[in-house]
Short mmCIF file of C-alpha atoms in Angstrom, two decimals:
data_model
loop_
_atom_site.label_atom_id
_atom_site.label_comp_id
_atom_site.label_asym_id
_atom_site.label_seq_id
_atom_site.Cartn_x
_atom_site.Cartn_y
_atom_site.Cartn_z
CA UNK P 275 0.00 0.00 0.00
CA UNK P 276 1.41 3.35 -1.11
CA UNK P 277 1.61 6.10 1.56
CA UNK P 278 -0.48 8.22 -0.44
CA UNK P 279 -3.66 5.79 0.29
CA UNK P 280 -2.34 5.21 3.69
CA UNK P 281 -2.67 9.32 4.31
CA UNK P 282 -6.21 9.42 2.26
CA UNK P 283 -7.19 6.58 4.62
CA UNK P 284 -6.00 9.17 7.72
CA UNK P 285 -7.74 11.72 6.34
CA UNK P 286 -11.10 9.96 5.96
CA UNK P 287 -11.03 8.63 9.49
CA UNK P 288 -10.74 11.77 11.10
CA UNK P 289 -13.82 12.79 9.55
CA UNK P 290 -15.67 9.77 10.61
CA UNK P 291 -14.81 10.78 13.77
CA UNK P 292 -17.79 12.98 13.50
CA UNK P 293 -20.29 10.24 12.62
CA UNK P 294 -18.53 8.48 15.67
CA UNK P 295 -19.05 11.41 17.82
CA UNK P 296 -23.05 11.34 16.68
CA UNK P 297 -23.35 7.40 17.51
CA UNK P 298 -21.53 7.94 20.39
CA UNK P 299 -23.90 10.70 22.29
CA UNK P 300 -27.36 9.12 21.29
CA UNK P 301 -26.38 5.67 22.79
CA UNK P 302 -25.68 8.49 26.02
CA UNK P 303 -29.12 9.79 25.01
CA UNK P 304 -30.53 5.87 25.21
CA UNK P 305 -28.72 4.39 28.24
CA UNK P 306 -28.24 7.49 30.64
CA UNK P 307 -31.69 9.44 29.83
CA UNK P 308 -32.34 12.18 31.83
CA UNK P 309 -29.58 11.49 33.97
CA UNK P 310 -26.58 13.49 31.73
CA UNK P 311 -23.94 15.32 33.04
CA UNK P 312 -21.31 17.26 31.24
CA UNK P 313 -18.60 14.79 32.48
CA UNK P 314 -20.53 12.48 30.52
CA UNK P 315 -20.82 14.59 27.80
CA UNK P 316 -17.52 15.08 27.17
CA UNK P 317 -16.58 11.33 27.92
CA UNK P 318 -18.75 9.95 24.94
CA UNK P 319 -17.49 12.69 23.05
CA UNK P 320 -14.32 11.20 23.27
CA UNK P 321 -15.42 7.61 22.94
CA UNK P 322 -17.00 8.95 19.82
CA UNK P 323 -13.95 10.49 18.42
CA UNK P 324 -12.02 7.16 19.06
CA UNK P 325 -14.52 4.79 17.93
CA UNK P 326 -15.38 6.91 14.66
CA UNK P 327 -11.70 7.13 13.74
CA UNK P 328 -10.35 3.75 14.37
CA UNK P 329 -13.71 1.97 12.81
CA UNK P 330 -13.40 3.91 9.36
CA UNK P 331 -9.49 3.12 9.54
CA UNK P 332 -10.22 -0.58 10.20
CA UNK P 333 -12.79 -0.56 7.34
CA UNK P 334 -10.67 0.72 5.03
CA UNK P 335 -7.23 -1.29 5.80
CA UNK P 336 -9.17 -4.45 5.60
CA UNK P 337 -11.09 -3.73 2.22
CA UNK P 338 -8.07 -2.35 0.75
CA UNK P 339 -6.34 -5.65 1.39
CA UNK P 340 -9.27 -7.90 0.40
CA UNK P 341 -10.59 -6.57 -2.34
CA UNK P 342 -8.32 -3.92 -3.60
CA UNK P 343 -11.24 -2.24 -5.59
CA UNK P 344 -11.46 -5.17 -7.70
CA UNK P 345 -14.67 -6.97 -6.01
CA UNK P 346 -17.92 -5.69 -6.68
CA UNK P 347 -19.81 -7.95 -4.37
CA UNK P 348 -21.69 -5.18 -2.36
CA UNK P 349 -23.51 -7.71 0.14
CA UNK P 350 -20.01 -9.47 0.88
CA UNK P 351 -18.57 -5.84 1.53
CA UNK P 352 -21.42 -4.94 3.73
CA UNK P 353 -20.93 -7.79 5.75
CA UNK P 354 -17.37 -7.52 6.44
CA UNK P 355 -17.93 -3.97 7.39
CA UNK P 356 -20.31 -5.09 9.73
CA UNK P 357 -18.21 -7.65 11.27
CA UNK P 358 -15.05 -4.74 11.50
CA UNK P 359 -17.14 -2.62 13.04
CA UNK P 360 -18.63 -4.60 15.77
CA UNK P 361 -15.40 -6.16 16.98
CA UNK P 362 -13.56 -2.57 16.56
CA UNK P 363 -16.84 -1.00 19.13
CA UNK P 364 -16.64 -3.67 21.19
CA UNK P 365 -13.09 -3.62 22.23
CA UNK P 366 -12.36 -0.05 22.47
CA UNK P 367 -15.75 -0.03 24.29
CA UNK P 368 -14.96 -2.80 26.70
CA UNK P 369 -12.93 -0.72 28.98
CA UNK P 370 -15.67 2.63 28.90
CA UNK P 371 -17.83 -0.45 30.10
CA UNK P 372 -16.43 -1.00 33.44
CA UNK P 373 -15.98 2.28 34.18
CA UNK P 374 -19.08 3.57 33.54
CA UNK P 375 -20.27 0.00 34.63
CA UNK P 376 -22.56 -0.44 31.62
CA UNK P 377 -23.57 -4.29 31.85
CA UNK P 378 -21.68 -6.98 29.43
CA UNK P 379 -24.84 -7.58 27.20
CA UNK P 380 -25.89 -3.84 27.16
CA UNK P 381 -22.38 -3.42 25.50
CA UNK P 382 -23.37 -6.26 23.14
CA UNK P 383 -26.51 -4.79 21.99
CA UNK P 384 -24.67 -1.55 21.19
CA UNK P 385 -21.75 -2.93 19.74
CA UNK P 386 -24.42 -5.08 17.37
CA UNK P 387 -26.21 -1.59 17.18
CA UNK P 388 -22.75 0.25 15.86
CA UNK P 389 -21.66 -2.91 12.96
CA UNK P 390 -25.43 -2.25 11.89
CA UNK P 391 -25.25 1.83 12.05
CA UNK P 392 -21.95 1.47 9.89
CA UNK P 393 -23.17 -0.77 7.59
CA UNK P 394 -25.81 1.48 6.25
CA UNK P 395 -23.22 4.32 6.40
CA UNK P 396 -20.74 2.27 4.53
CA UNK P 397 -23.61 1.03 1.80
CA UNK P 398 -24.41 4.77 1.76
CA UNK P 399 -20.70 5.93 0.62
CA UNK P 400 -19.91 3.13 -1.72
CA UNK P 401 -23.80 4.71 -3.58
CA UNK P 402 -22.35 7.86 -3.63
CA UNK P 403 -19.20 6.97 -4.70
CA UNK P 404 -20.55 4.72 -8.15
CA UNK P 405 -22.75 8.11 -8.63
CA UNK P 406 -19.50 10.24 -8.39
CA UNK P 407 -17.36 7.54 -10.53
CA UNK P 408 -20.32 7.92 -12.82
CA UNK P 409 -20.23 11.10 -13.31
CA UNK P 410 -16.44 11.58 -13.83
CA UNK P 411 -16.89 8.81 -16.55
CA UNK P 412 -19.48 11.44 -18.79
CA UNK P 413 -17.01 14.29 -17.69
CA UNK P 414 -14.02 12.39 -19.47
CA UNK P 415 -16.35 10.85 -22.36
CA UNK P 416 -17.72 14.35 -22.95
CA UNK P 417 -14.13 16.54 -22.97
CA UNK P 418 -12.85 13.01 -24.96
CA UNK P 419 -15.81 14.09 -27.48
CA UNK P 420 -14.93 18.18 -27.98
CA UNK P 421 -11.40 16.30 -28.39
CA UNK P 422 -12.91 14.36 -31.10
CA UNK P 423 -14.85 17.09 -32.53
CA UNK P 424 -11.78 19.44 -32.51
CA UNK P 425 -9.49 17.31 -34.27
CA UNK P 426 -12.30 16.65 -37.00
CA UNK P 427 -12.92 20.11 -37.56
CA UNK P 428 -8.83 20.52 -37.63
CA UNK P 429 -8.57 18.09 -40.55
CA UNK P 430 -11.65 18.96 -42.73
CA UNK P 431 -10.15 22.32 -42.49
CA UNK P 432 -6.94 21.36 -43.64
CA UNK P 433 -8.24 18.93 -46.38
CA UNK P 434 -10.77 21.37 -47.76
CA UNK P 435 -10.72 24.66 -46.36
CA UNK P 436 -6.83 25.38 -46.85
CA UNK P 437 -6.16 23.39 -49.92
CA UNK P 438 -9.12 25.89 -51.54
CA UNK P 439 -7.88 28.67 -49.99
CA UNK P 440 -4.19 27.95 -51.61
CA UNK P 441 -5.65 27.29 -54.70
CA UNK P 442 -7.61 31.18 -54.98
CA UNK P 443 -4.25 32.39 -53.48
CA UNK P 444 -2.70 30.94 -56.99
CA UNK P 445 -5.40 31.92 -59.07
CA UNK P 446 -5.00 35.49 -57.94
CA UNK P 447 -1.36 35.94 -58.73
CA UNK P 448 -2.51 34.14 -62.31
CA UNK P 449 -5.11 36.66 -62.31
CA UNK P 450 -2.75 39.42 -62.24
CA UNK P 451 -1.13 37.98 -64.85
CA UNK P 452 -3.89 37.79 -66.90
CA UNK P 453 -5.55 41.26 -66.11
CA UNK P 454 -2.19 42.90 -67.90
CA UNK P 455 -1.69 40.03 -70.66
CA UNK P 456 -5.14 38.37 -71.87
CA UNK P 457 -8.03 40.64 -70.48
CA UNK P 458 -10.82 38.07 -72.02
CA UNK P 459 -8.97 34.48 -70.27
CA UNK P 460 -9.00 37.13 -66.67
CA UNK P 461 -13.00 37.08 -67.17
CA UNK P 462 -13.28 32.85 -67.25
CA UNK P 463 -10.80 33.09 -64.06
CA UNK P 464 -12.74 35.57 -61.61
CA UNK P 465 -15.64 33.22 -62.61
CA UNK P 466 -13.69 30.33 -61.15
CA UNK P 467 -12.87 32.00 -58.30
CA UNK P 468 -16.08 33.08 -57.36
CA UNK P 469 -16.93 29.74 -57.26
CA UNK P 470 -14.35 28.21 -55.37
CA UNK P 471 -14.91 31.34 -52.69
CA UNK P 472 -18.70 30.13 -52.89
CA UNK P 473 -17.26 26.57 -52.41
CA UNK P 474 -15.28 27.61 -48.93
CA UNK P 475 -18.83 29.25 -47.54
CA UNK P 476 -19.95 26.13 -47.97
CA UNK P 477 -17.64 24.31 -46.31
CA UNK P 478 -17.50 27.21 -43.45
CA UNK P 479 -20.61 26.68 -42.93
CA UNK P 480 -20.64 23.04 -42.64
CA UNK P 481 -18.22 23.68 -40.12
CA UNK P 482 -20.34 25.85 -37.90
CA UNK P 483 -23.22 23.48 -38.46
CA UNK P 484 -20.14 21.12 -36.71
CA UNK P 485 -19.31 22.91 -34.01
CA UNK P 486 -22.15 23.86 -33.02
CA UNK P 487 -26.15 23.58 -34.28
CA UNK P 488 -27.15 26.98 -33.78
CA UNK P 489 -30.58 26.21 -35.24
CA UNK P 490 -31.57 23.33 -32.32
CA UNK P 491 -32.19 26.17 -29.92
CA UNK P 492 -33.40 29.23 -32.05
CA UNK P 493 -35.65 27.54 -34.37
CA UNK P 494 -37.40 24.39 -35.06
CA UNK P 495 -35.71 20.87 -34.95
CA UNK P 496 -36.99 19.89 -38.32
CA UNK P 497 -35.81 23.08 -39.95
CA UNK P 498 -32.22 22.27 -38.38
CA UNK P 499 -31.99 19.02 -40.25
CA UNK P 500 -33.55 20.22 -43.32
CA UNK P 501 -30.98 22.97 -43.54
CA UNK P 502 -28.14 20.43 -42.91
CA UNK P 503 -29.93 18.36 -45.72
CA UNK P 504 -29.75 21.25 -48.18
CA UNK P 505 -25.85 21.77 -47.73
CA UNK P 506 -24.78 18.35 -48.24
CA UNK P 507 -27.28 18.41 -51.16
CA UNK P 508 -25.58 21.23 -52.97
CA UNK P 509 -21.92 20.66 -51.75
CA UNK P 510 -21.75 16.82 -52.89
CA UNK P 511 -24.69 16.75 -55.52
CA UNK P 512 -26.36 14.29 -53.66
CA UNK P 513 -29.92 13.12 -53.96
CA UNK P 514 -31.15 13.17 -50.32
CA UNK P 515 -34.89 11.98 -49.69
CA UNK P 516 -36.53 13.01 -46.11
CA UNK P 517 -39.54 11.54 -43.98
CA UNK P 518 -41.15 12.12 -40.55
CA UNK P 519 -43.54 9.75 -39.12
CA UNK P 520 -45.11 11.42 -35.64
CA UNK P 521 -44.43 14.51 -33.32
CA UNK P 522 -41.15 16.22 -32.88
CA UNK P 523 -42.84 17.34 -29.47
CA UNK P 524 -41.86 14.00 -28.11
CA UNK P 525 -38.00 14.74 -28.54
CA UNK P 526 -36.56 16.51 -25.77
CA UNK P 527 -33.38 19.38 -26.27
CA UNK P 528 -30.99 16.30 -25.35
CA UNK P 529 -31.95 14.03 -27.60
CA UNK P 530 -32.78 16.73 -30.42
CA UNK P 531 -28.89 17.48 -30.46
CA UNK P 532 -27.56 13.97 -30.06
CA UNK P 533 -29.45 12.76 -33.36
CA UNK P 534 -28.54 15.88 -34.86
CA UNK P 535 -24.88 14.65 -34.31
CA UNK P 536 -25.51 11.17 -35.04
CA UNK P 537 -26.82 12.51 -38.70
CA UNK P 538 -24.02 15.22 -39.09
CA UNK P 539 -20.93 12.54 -38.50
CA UNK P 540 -23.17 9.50 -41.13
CA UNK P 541 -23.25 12.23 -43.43
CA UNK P 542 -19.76 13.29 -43.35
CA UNK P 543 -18.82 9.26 -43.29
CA UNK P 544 -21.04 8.93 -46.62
CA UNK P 545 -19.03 11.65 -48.66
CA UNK P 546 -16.16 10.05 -47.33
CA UNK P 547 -15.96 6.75 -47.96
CA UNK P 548 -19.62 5.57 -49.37
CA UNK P 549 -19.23 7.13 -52.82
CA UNK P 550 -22.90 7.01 -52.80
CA UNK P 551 -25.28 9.30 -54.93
CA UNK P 552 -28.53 9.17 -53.05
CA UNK P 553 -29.17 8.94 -49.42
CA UNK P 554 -32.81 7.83 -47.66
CA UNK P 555 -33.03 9.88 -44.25
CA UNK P 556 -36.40 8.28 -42.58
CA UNK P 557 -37.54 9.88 -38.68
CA UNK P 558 -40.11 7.79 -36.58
CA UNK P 559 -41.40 9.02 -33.32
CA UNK P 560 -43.41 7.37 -31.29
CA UNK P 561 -43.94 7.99 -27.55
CA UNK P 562 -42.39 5.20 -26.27
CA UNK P 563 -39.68 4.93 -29.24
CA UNK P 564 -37.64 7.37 -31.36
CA UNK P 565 -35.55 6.04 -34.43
CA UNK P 566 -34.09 7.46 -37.29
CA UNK P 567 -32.33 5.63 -40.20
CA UNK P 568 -29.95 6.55 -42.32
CA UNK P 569 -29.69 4.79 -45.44
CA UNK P 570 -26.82 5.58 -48.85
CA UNK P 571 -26.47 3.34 -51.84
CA UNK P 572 -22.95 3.11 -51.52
CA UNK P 573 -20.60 0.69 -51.70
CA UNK P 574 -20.72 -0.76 -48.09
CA UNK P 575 -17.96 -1.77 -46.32
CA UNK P 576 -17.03 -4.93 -43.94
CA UNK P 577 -18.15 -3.88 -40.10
CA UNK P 578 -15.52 -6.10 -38.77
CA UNK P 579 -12.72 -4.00 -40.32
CA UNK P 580 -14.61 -0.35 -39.75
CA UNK P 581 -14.60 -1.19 -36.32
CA UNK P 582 -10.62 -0.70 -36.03
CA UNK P 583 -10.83 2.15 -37.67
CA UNK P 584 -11.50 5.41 -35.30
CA UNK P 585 -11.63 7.52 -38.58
CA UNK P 586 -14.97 6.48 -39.56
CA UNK P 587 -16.49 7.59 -35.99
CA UNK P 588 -18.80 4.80 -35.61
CA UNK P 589 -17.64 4.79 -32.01
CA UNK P 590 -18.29 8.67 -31.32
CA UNK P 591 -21.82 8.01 -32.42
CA UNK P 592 -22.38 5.15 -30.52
CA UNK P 593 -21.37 6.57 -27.21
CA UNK P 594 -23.48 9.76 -28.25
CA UNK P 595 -26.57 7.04 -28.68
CA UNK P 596 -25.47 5.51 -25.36
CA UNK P 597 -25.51 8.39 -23.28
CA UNK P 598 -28.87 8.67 -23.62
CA UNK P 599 -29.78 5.05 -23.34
CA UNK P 600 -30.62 4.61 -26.76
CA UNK P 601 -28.06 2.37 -29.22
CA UNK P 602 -27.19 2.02 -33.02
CA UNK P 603 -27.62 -0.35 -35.51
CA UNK P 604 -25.48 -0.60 -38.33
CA UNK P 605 -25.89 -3.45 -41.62
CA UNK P 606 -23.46 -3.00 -44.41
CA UNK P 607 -23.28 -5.29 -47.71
CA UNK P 608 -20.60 -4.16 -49.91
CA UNK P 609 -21.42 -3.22 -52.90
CA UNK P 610 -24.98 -2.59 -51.77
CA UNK P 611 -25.14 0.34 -49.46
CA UNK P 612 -25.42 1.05 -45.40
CA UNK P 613 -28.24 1.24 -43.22
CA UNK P 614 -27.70 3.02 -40.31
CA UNK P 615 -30.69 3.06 -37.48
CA UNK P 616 -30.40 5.24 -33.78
CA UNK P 617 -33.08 3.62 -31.65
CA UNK P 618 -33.60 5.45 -28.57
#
């Protein structure tokens, strides 16, 4: 054991010494009644303090070197902290006994009283500790996401964004050239050039759409995905067909934005790697069910080798579909097309 946990172990026991010190004074309240003095007081205050701190140390030592946080077996746990904490009352108790002459089996019932006391403390913290691992694990999946999100952003503007933006950076120096040299040619090339500075707005805006769906909070969810529809329509010339079966009332903000995502990164995975011409976007809500498929008549890929490969984001979108308790469906035949379904 590393002195690090030894000192977190320390640390934690001193604070029990609080629970200890609450234990300690309504067993006081129980045996003594009315007849309290401050003597007493103070005397089960210190019992408290002492039984708290050595009880949570106990606890800890003995789990650490049982289970080592490797075994999950909460009703085993509970019972071994029950057993710890009975024989750790009852011995530092034994001598408060006799001098306070508290009879043998009153000191049983209390010390059975304590292991029972502890036990629901101890099933307490371990709940509240799975809720706080918990919620660490959506901290790290979410800042891994933005990650994710960053670095795809980085390279679609390098592989789009920058390569068009060198290529109008050479086409106005031959621009110049042809302003002084062939006035007619200079007309065909500003022509060009408006239309590769029409195709960077396009992939811009993409881009924003990316980072972040401005539309899912100031206007309708529908319109949001139709709008994402139209730019991968006129960006790729694709043929994009869309359907909605039910109310878009049933779709809370959450889910809203996750399947927003979840279409976003299958579209971008389509113009990547489908080479497919016409895409069939299908959204069913019920009130007990939400899915929407995603289906391209590309040409399909093997799921066994897609799954090693992190470019294709398959994972991102399945954790996305997770997080909300939903999950994802995916059937490929190559040569025939994907079919991708979110069922939430």
């Amino acid at each position: 054991m590393c002195k690090g946990n030894f000192v977190t172990m320390l640390k934690t026991a001193k604070k029990s010494s609080l629970i200890g010190i609450g234990i300690s004074l309504t067993f006081m309240l129980v045996i003594n009644g009315p007849m309290i003095t401050p003597y007493l007081v103070i005397g089960f205050i210190i019992f408290g303090i002492i039984v708290g701190f050595f009880i949570s140390l106990a606890n800890n030592l003995i789990h650490r070197l049982l289970f080592l946080g490797e075994n999950n077996n909460l009703i085993l746990q509970l019972i071994i902290s029950y057993i710890i904490s009975f024989i750790v009352f009852y011995i530092i108790a034994l001598p408060f006994a006799y001098i306070g002459s508290f009879s043998k089996v009153t000191l049983l019932y209390a010390s059975l009283a304590t292991g029972l006391a502890s036990m629901m403390i101890s099933l307490f913290f371990m709940t509240l500790g799975e809720k706080e691992e918990r919620i660490k694990l959506e901290q790290d999946n979410k800042e891994l996401a933005i990650i994710e999100e960053r670095n795809r952003i980085a390279r679609e503007l390098h592989d789009s964004v920058s390569q068009n933006l060198f290529g109008i950076n050479l086409n106005l120096n031959t621009l110049n050239y042809l302003l002084e040299h062939n006035p007619e040619k200079s007309q065909e090339m500003i022509k060009h050039l408006q239309e590769m500075v029409q195709e960077v707005q396009t992939e811009m805006r993409l881009m924003i759409y990316g980072l972040k769906p401005l539309d899912l909070t100031e206007r309708e969810f529908l319109e949001a995905i139709e709008n994402l529809i139209s730019l991968f329509k006129r960006r790729y010339n694709l043929t994009i067909l869309f359907s909605v079966i039910g109310d878009t009332n049933f779709i809370n903000n959450k889910v809203q934005l996750t399947l927003y995502r979840v279409l976003q990164e299958s579209l971008n995975n389509i113009v990547k790697h489908a080479q497919a011409d016409k895409i069939e976007i299908s959204l069913e809500i019920k009130e007990d069910k939400i899915q929407l498929s995603i289906q391209d008549n590309g040409r399909g890929f093997n799921l066994q080798e897609v799954d090693k490969d992190k470019s294709f984001g398959l994972e991102g979108m399945k954790e996305r579909i997770k997080y909300i308790n939903g999950s994802l469906a995916i059937e490929s035949t190559i040569g025939e097309g994907t079919i991708i379904k979110a069922i939430i």
